[in-house]
């Protein structure tokens, strides 16, 4: 595809045996890597922020298919030499950063071109990374789209609708700020070593104007409500330390409803009502 050695050879030469502690499940199938990269098209004129390039299968697909620039952040020092071979093959188009994506801030390295996140995420930190990208202030964020591989179970939580068993805090936070969909599933056998379960590629498109509310209060109400998802809200919201009847009335939500049945707009209304209660000093003792 690009004149570079096959991934198995790169892994052998650089002693890149997969480490579980780093969530390493590598993609060897370059056709599948290309399918993921195509989900992020158009690539020309775009800077791709890739988390966890590892031996570089997806990175190579992104560059071959025309990404103007890839900024790749990798925590495993062993992978850096392997990635430098790719950088030589694509002069000035691949920037490699040896860092932890949970703390690394890509913004200073992104120019004013459009930026997009593409990653086959390390599953042990995938949710934490997603929450970080959803918590960027001010909103809309620096990326115009994110194409991310998650374990199927996490992907289902992200896109879940009210009333389903996967619906929870992650669904509310993600759907509040982004339009999201599952693009396709990938079987465990596509990875080396294979994880225990299927994976899914998810697309997130940040909403230009999510319904206005304080993100931290939205997190507060969803944490309280889903902390006891089968209880009625009049009970589960008591930990908020405010008059729950007033709060629910202000949000126009029935006290006998349960968290799992409340749509995103209902949680936004609750966060706004909580802001008002707190501004008006209606808090009871927490
Ligand atoms: N992109 C490669 C592929 O598709 O074959 C590797 C994907 S593998 C599932 C996850 C990668 O993320 C590994 O290379 C791992 O070393 C890296 N990684 C794990 N934790 C990380 C972190 N906190 N920051 C940056 N990279 C990390």
GROMACS .gro file of C-alpha atoms and ligand atoms in nm:
model
  313
    1UNK     CA    1   0.000   0.000   0.000
    2UNK     CA    2   0.273   0.248   0.096
    3UNK     CA    3   0.601   0.060   0.045
    4UNK     CA    4   0.650   0.028   0.422
    5UNK     CA    5   0.708  -0.317   0.578
    6UNK     CA    6   0.407  -0.525   0.694
    7UNK     CA    7   0.291  -0.450   1.050
    8UNK     CA    8   0.392  -0.792   1.180
    9UNK     CA    9   0.749  -0.725   1.073
   10UNK     CA   10   0.748  -0.378   1.234
   11UNK     CA   11   0.615  -0.524   1.559
   12UNK     CA   12   0.882  -0.796   1.558
   13UNK     CA   13   1.166  -0.558   1.474
   14UNK     CA   14   1.069  -0.305   1.743
   15UNK     CA   15   0.984  -0.563   2.012
   16UNK     CA   16   0.627  -0.433   2.028
   17UNK     CA   17   0.463  -0.733   2.196
   18UNK     CA   18   0.115  -0.613   2.301
   19UNK     CA   19   0.080  -0.498   2.663
   20UNK     CA   20  -0.256  -0.534   2.833
   21UNK     CA   21  -0.176  -0.251   3.075
   22UNK     CA   22  -0.166  -0.015   2.775
   23UNK     CA   23  -0.489  -0.146   2.622
   24UNK     CA   24  -0.293  -0.275   2.322
   25UNK     CA   25  -0.499  -0.463   2.066
   26UNK     CA   26  -0.341  -0.392   1.731
   27UNK     CA   27  -0.513  -0.385   1.394
   28UNK     CA   28  -0.310  -0.578   1.134
   29UNK     CA   29  -0.571  -0.569   0.860
   30UNK     CA   30  -0.481  -0.270   0.647
   31UNK     CA   31  -0.812  -0.293   0.459
   32UNK     CA   32  -0.999  -0.247   0.785
   33UNK     CA   33  -0.765   0.039   0.883
   34UNK     CA   34  -0.849   0.201   0.548
   35UNK     CA   35  -1.222   0.156   0.615
   36UNK     CA   36  -1.184   0.339   0.946
   37UNK     CA   37  -0.979   0.614   0.784
   38UNK     CA   38  -1.242   0.656   0.510
   39UNK     CA   39  -1.505   0.714   0.779
   40UNK     CA   40  -1.310   1.031   0.864
   41UNK     CA   41  -1.310   1.165   0.506
   42UNK     CA   42  -1.258   1.422   0.363
   43UNK     CA   43  -0.898   1.398   0.486
   44UNK     CA   44  -0.733   1.651   0.263
   45UNK     CA   45  -0.696   1.989   0.433
   46UNK     CA   46  -0.753   1.823   0.771
   47UNK     CA   47  -0.527   1.768   1.072
   48UNK     CA   48  -0.602   1.432   1.231
   49UNK     CA   49  -0.539   1.392   1.602
   50UNK     CA   50  -0.473   1.022   1.655
   51UNK     CA   51  -0.451   0.878   2.005
   52UNK     CA   52  -0.249   0.558   2.042
   53UNK     CA   53  -0.106   0.496   1.694
   54UNK     CA   54   0.092   0.194   1.826
   55UNK     CA   55   0.274   0.030   1.533
   56UNK     CA   56   0.092   0.268   1.299
   57UNK     CA   57  -0.158   0.067   1.092
   58UNK     CA   58  -0.434   0.329   1.115
   59UNK     CA   59  -0.180   0.612   1.089
   60UNK     CA   60  -0.057   0.472   0.758
   61UNK     CA   61  -0.411   0.438   0.625
   62UNK     CA   62  -0.487   0.800   0.717
   63UNK     CA   63  -0.172   0.926   0.543
   64UNK     CA   64  -0.216   0.706   0.234
   65UNK     CA   65  -0.573   0.827   0.195
   66UNK     CA   66  -0.458   1.189   0.198
   67UNK     CA   67  -0.467   1.332   0.552
   68UNK     CA   68  -0.274   1.658   0.526
   69UNK     CA   69  -0.124   1.607   0.870
   70UNK     CA   70  -0.148   1.355   1.153
   71UNK     CA   71  -0.063   1.454   1.508
   72UNK     CA   72  -0.018   1.122   1.688
   73UNK     CA   73   0.017   1.088   2.065
   74UNK     CA   74   0.147   0.757   2.195
   75UNK     CA   75   0.229   0.657   2.550
   76UNK     CA   76   0.436   0.348   2.465
   77UNK     CA   77   0.798   0.458   2.410
   78UNK     CA   78   0.866   0.133   2.221
   79UNK     CA   79   0.635   0.245   1.939
   80UNK     CA   80   0.807   0.577   1.876
   81UNK     CA   81   1.092   0.436   1.660
   82UNK     CA   82   0.840   0.241   1.452
   83UNK     CA   83   0.635   0.556   1.398
   84UNK     CA   84   0.944   0.753   1.298
   85UNK     CA   85   0.983   0.521   0.997
   86UNK     CA   86   0.635   0.624   0.887
   87UNK     CA   87   0.718   0.991   0.943
   88UNK     CA   88   1.019   0.955   0.710
   89UNK     CA   89   0.800   0.802   0.441
   90UNK     CA   90   0.558   1.100   0.465
   91UNK     CA   91   0.780   1.406   0.518
   92UNK     CA   92   0.624   1.690   0.722
   93UNK     CA   93   0.291   1.509   0.751
   94UNK     CA   94   0.329   1.302   1.068
   95UNK     CA   95   0.412   1.457   1.404
   96UNK     CA   96   0.470   1.205   1.684
   97UNK     CA   97   0.437   1.300   2.048
   98UNK     CA   98   0.539   1.061   2.326
   99UNK     CA   99   0.282   1.149   2.593
  100UNK     CA  100  -0.023   1.040   2.787
  101UNK     CA  101  -0.336   1.145   2.600
  102UNK     CA  102  -0.522   1.178   2.930
  103UNK     CA  103  -0.315   1.486   3.014
  104UNK     CA  104  -0.174   1.599   2.677
  105UNK     CA  105  -0.335   1.910   2.529
  106UNK     CA  106  -0.311   1.905   2.148
  107UNK     CA  107  -0.440   2.260   2.100
  108UNK     CA  108  -0.104   2.441   2.089
  109UNK     CA  109   0.004   2.206   1.808
  110UNK     CA  110  -0.307   2.241   1.597
  111UNK     CA  111  -0.298   2.519   1.345
  112UNK     CA  112  -0.611   2.687   1.228
  113UNK     CA  113  -0.698   2.409   0.982
  114UNK     CA  114  -0.986   2.189   1.071
  115UNK     CA  115  -0.896   1.916   1.325
  116UNK     CA  116  -1.057   1.574   1.362
  117UNK     CA  117  -0.999   1.295   1.616
  118UNK     CA  118  -0.951   0.943   1.480
  119UNK     CA  119  -0.848   0.660   1.708
  120UNK     CA  120  -0.864   0.292   1.778
  121UNK     CA  121  -0.877   0.373   2.147
  122UNK     CA  122  -0.699   0.189   2.429
  123UNK     CA  123  -1.006   0.043   2.599
  124UNK     CA  124  -0.881   0.092   2.955
  125UNK     CA  125  -0.893   0.472   2.916
  126UNK     CA  126  -1.144   0.511   2.629
  127UNK     CA  127  -1.432   0.642   2.841
  128UNK     CA  128  -1.205   0.881   3.033
  129UNK     CA  129  -1.075   1.021   2.703
  130UNK     CA  130  -1.426   1.060   2.566
  131UNK     CA  131  -1.544   1.245   2.877
  132UNK     CA  132  -1.239   1.472   2.849
  133UNK     CA  133  -1.326   1.556   2.487
  134UNK     CA  134  -1.689   1.616   2.582
  135UNK     CA  135  -1.594   1.847   2.868
  136UNK     CA  136  -1.397   2.098   2.662
  137UNK     CA  137  -1.484   2.460   2.740
  138UNK     CA  138  -1.582   2.672   2.565
  139UNK     CA  139  -1.797   2.460   2.334
  140UNK     CA  140  -1.790   2.392   2.034
  141UNK     CA  141  -1.451   2.223   2.070
  142UNK     CA  142  -1.140   2.225   1.851
  143UNK     CA  143  -1.244   1.910   1.661
  144UNK     CA  144  -1.519   1.899   1.399
  145UNK     CA  145  -1.575   1.525   1.432
  146UNK     CA  146  -1.444   1.222   1.616
  147UNK     CA  147  -1.423   0.872   1.469
  148UNK     CA  148  -1.352   0.638   1.757
  149UNK     CA  149  -1.330   0.264   1.815
  150UNK     CA  150  -1.483   0.149   2.143
  151UNK     CA  151  -1.582  -0.181   2.295
  152UNK     CA  152  -1.933  -0.256   2.166
  153UNK     CA  153  -2.079  -0.223   2.516
  154UNK     CA  154  -1.941   0.133   2.553
  155UNK     CA  155  -2.059   0.225   2.202
  156UNK     CA  156  -2.409   0.108   2.300
  157UNK     CA  157  -2.402   0.326   2.612
  158UNK     CA  158  -2.299   0.627   2.404
  159UNK     CA  159  -2.590   0.603   2.157
  160UNK     CA  160  -2.852   0.453   2.392
  161UNK     CA  161  -3.205   0.595   2.395
  162UNK     CA  162  -3.410   0.652   2.714
  163UNK     CA  163  -3.580   0.336   2.834
  164UNK     CA  164  -3.299   0.106   2.723
  165UNK     CA  165  -3.076  -0.070   2.973
  166UNK     CA  166  -2.761   0.094   2.829
  167UNK     CA  167  -2.897   0.447   2.878
  168UNK     CA  168  -2.703   0.634   3.144
  169UNK     CA  169  -2.474   0.925   3.230
  170UNK     CA  170  -2.246   0.869   2.932
  171UNK     CA  171  -2.545   0.871   2.692
  172UNK     CA  172  -2.674   1.199   2.837
  173UNK     CA  173  -2.341   1.383   2.836
  174UNK     CA  174  -2.249   1.263   2.485
  175UNK     CA  175  -2.588   1.321   2.325
  176UNK     CA  176  -2.621   1.662   2.490
  177UNK     CA  177  -2.308   1.787   2.317
  178UNK     CA  178  -2.281   1.567   2.006
  179UNK     CA  179  -2.479   1.388   1.743
  180UNK     CA  180  -2.360   1.031   1.763
  181UNK     CA  181  -2.400   0.707   1.575
  182UNK     CA  182  -2.246   0.362   1.547
  183UNK     CA  183  -2.094   0.322   1.200
  184UNK     CA  184  -2.007  -0.048   1.201
  185UNK     CA  185  -1.899  -0.336   1.424
  186UNK     CA  186  -1.558  -0.498   1.416
  187UNK     CA  187  -1.514  -0.856   1.528
  188UNK     CA  188  -1.266  -0.935   1.804
  189UNK     CA  189  -1.063  -1.148   1.562
  190UNK     CA  190  -0.960  -0.835   1.369
  191UNK     CA  191  -0.724  -0.742   1.656
  192UNK     CA  192  -0.400  -0.890   1.780
  193UNK     CA  193  -0.439  -1.007   2.051
  194UNK     CA  194  -0.818  -1.037   2.016
  195UNK     CA  195  -1.011  -0.864   2.298
  196UNK     CA  196  -1.290  -1.058   2.474
  197UNK     CA  197  -1.572  -0.878   2.296
  198UNK     CA  198  -1.671  -0.706   1.974
  199UNK     CA  199  -1.582  -0.345   1.900
  200UNK     CA  200  -1.775  -0.069   1.723
  201UNK     CA  201  -1.670   0.239   1.534
  202UNK     CA  202  -1.857   0.547   1.657
  203UNK     CA  203  -1.894   0.886   1.492
  204UNK     CA  204  -1.944   1.198   1.704
  205UNK     CA  205  -2.025   1.535   1.553
  206UNK     CA  206  -2.016   1.822   1.805
  207UNK     CA  207  -2.339   2.023   1.814
  208UNK     CA  208  -2.277   2.388   1.739
  209UNK     CA  209  -2.524   2.492   2.009
  210UNK     CA  210  -2.619   2.227   2.264
  211UNK     CA  211  -2.920   2.320   2.482
  212UNK     CA  212  -2.779   2.572   2.723
  213UNK     CA  213  -2.700   2.456   3.078
  214UNK     CA  214  -2.404   2.433   3.314
  215UNK     CA  215  -2.209   2.116   3.229
  216UNK     CA  216  -2.105   2.056   3.588
  217UNK     CA  217  -2.465   2.078   3.710
  218UNK     CA  218  -2.571   1.842   3.432
  219UNK     CA  219  -2.309   1.600   3.561
  220UNK     CA  220  -2.434   1.653   3.917
  221UNK     CA  221  -2.797   1.573   3.834
  222UNK     CA  222  -2.716   1.272   3.615
  223UNK     CA  223  -2.480   1.132   3.882
  224UNK     CA  224  -2.752   1.159   4.146
  225UNK     CA  225  -3.030   1.028   3.921
  226UNK     CA  226  -2.841   0.730   3.775
  227UNK     CA  227  -2.682   0.650   4.111
  228UNK     CA  228  -3.019   0.481   4.178
  229UNK     CA  229  -3.152   0.433   3.826
  230UNK     CA  230  -3.447   0.214   3.927
  231UNK     CA  231  -3.567   0.450   4.203
  232UNK     CA  232  -3.816   0.728   4.146
  233UNK     CA  233  -3.652   1.068   4.101
  234UNK     CA  234  -3.817   1.211   4.413
  235UNK     CA  235  -3.601   0.958   4.598
  236UNK     CA  236  -3.281   0.943   4.392
  237UNK     CA  237  -3.239   1.322   4.371
  238UNK     CA  238  -3.245   1.368   4.749
  239UNK     CA  239  -2.865   1.359   4.758
  240UNK     CA  240  -2.865   1.695   4.575
  241UNK     CA  241  -2.942   1.874   4.900
  242UNK     CA  242  -3.218   2.085   4.751
  243UNK     CA  243  -3.598   2.078   4.768
  244UNK     CA  244  -3.662   1.791   4.525
  245UNK     CA  245  -4.034   1.866   4.476
  246UNK     CA  246  -3.958   2.222   4.370
  247UNK     CA  247  -3.675   2.108   4.151
  248UNK     CA  248  -3.886   1.851   3.968
  249UNK     CA  249  -4.178   2.091   3.932
  250UNK     CA  250  -3.948   2.358   3.786
  251UNK     CA  251  -3.814   2.105   3.536
  252UNK     CA  252  -4.169   1.984   3.460
  253UNK     CA  253  -4.077   1.625   3.547
  254UNK     CA  254  -4.299   1.387   3.740
  255UNK     CA  255  -4.160   1.288   4.084
  256UNK     CA  256  -4.244   0.925   4.008
  257UNK     CA  257  -4.035   0.910   3.687
  258UNK     CA  258  -3.709   0.717   3.690
  259UNK     CA  259  -3.369   0.829   3.557
  260UNK     CA  260  -3.365   0.572   3.279
  261UNK     CA  261  -3.684   0.719   3.126
  262UNK     CA  262  -3.581   1.086   3.124
  263UNK     CA  263  -3.464   1.219   2.785
  264UNK     CA  264  -3.156   1.441   2.754
  265UNK     CA  265  -3.378   1.751   2.742
  266UNK     CA  266  -3.524   1.652   3.082
  267UNK     CA  267  -3.179   1.636   3.240
  268UNK     CA  268  -3.093   1.974   3.087
  269UNK     CA  269  -3.414   2.114   3.244
  270UNK     CA  270  -3.312   1.963   3.579
  271UNK     CA  271  -2.963   2.117   3.558
  272UNK     CA  272  -3.117   2.458   3.482
  273UNK     CA  273  -3.366   2.421   3.767
  274UNK     CA  274  -3.084   2.325   4.004
  275UNK     CA  275  -2.889   2.635   3.899
  276UNK     CA  276  -3.194   2.848   3.983
  277UNK     CA  277  -3.248   2.676   4.319
  278UNK     CA  278  -2.886   2.732   4.410
  279UNK     CA  279  -2.891   3.095   4.294
  280UNK     CA  280  -3.202   3.155   4.503
  281UNK     CA  281  -3.051   2.988   4.809
  282UNK     CA  282  -3.315   2.712   4.816
  283UNK     CA  283  -3.068   2.444   4.906
  284UNK     CA  284  -3.150   2.230   5.205
  285UNK     CA  285  -2.868   2.073   5.399
  286UNK     CA  286  -2.681   1.824   5.176
  287LIG     N1  287  -0.377   0.242   1.657
  287LIG     C1  288  -0.317   0.113   1.675
  287LIG     C2  289  -0.392   0.010   1.594
  287LIG     O1  290  -0.505   0.042   1.553
  287LIG     O2  291  -0.340  -0.099   1.574
  287LIG     C3  292  -0.310   0.073   1.821
  287LIG     C4  293  -0.442   0.073   1.895
  287LIG     S1  294  -0.434   0.005   2.058
  287LIG     C5  295  -0.603  -0.043   2.080
  287LIG     C6  296  -0.422   0.145   2.168
  287LIG     C7  297  -0.293   0.224   2.161
  287LIG     O3  298  -0.301   0.332   2.255
  287LIG     C8  299  -0.167   0.148   2.198
  287LIG     O4  300  -0.067   0.174   2.104
  287LIG     C9  301  -0.128   0.203   2.336
  287LIG     O5  302   0.011   0.199   2.362
  287LIG    C10  303  -0.179   0.345   2.327
  287LIG     N2  304  -0.211   0.407   2.458
  287LIG    C11  305  -0.258   0.348   2.570
  287LIG     N3  306  -0.282   0.437   2.667
  287LIG    C12  307  -0.250   0.558   2.615
  287LIG    C13  308  -0.251   0.691   2.667
  287LIG     N4  309  -0.296   0.716   2.791
  287LIG     N5  310  -0.209   0.792   2.587
  287LIG    C14  311  -0.166   0.766   2.460
  287LIG     N6  312  -0.163   0.642   2.406
  287LIG    C15  313  -0.203   0.539   2.481
   0.00000   0.00000   0.00000
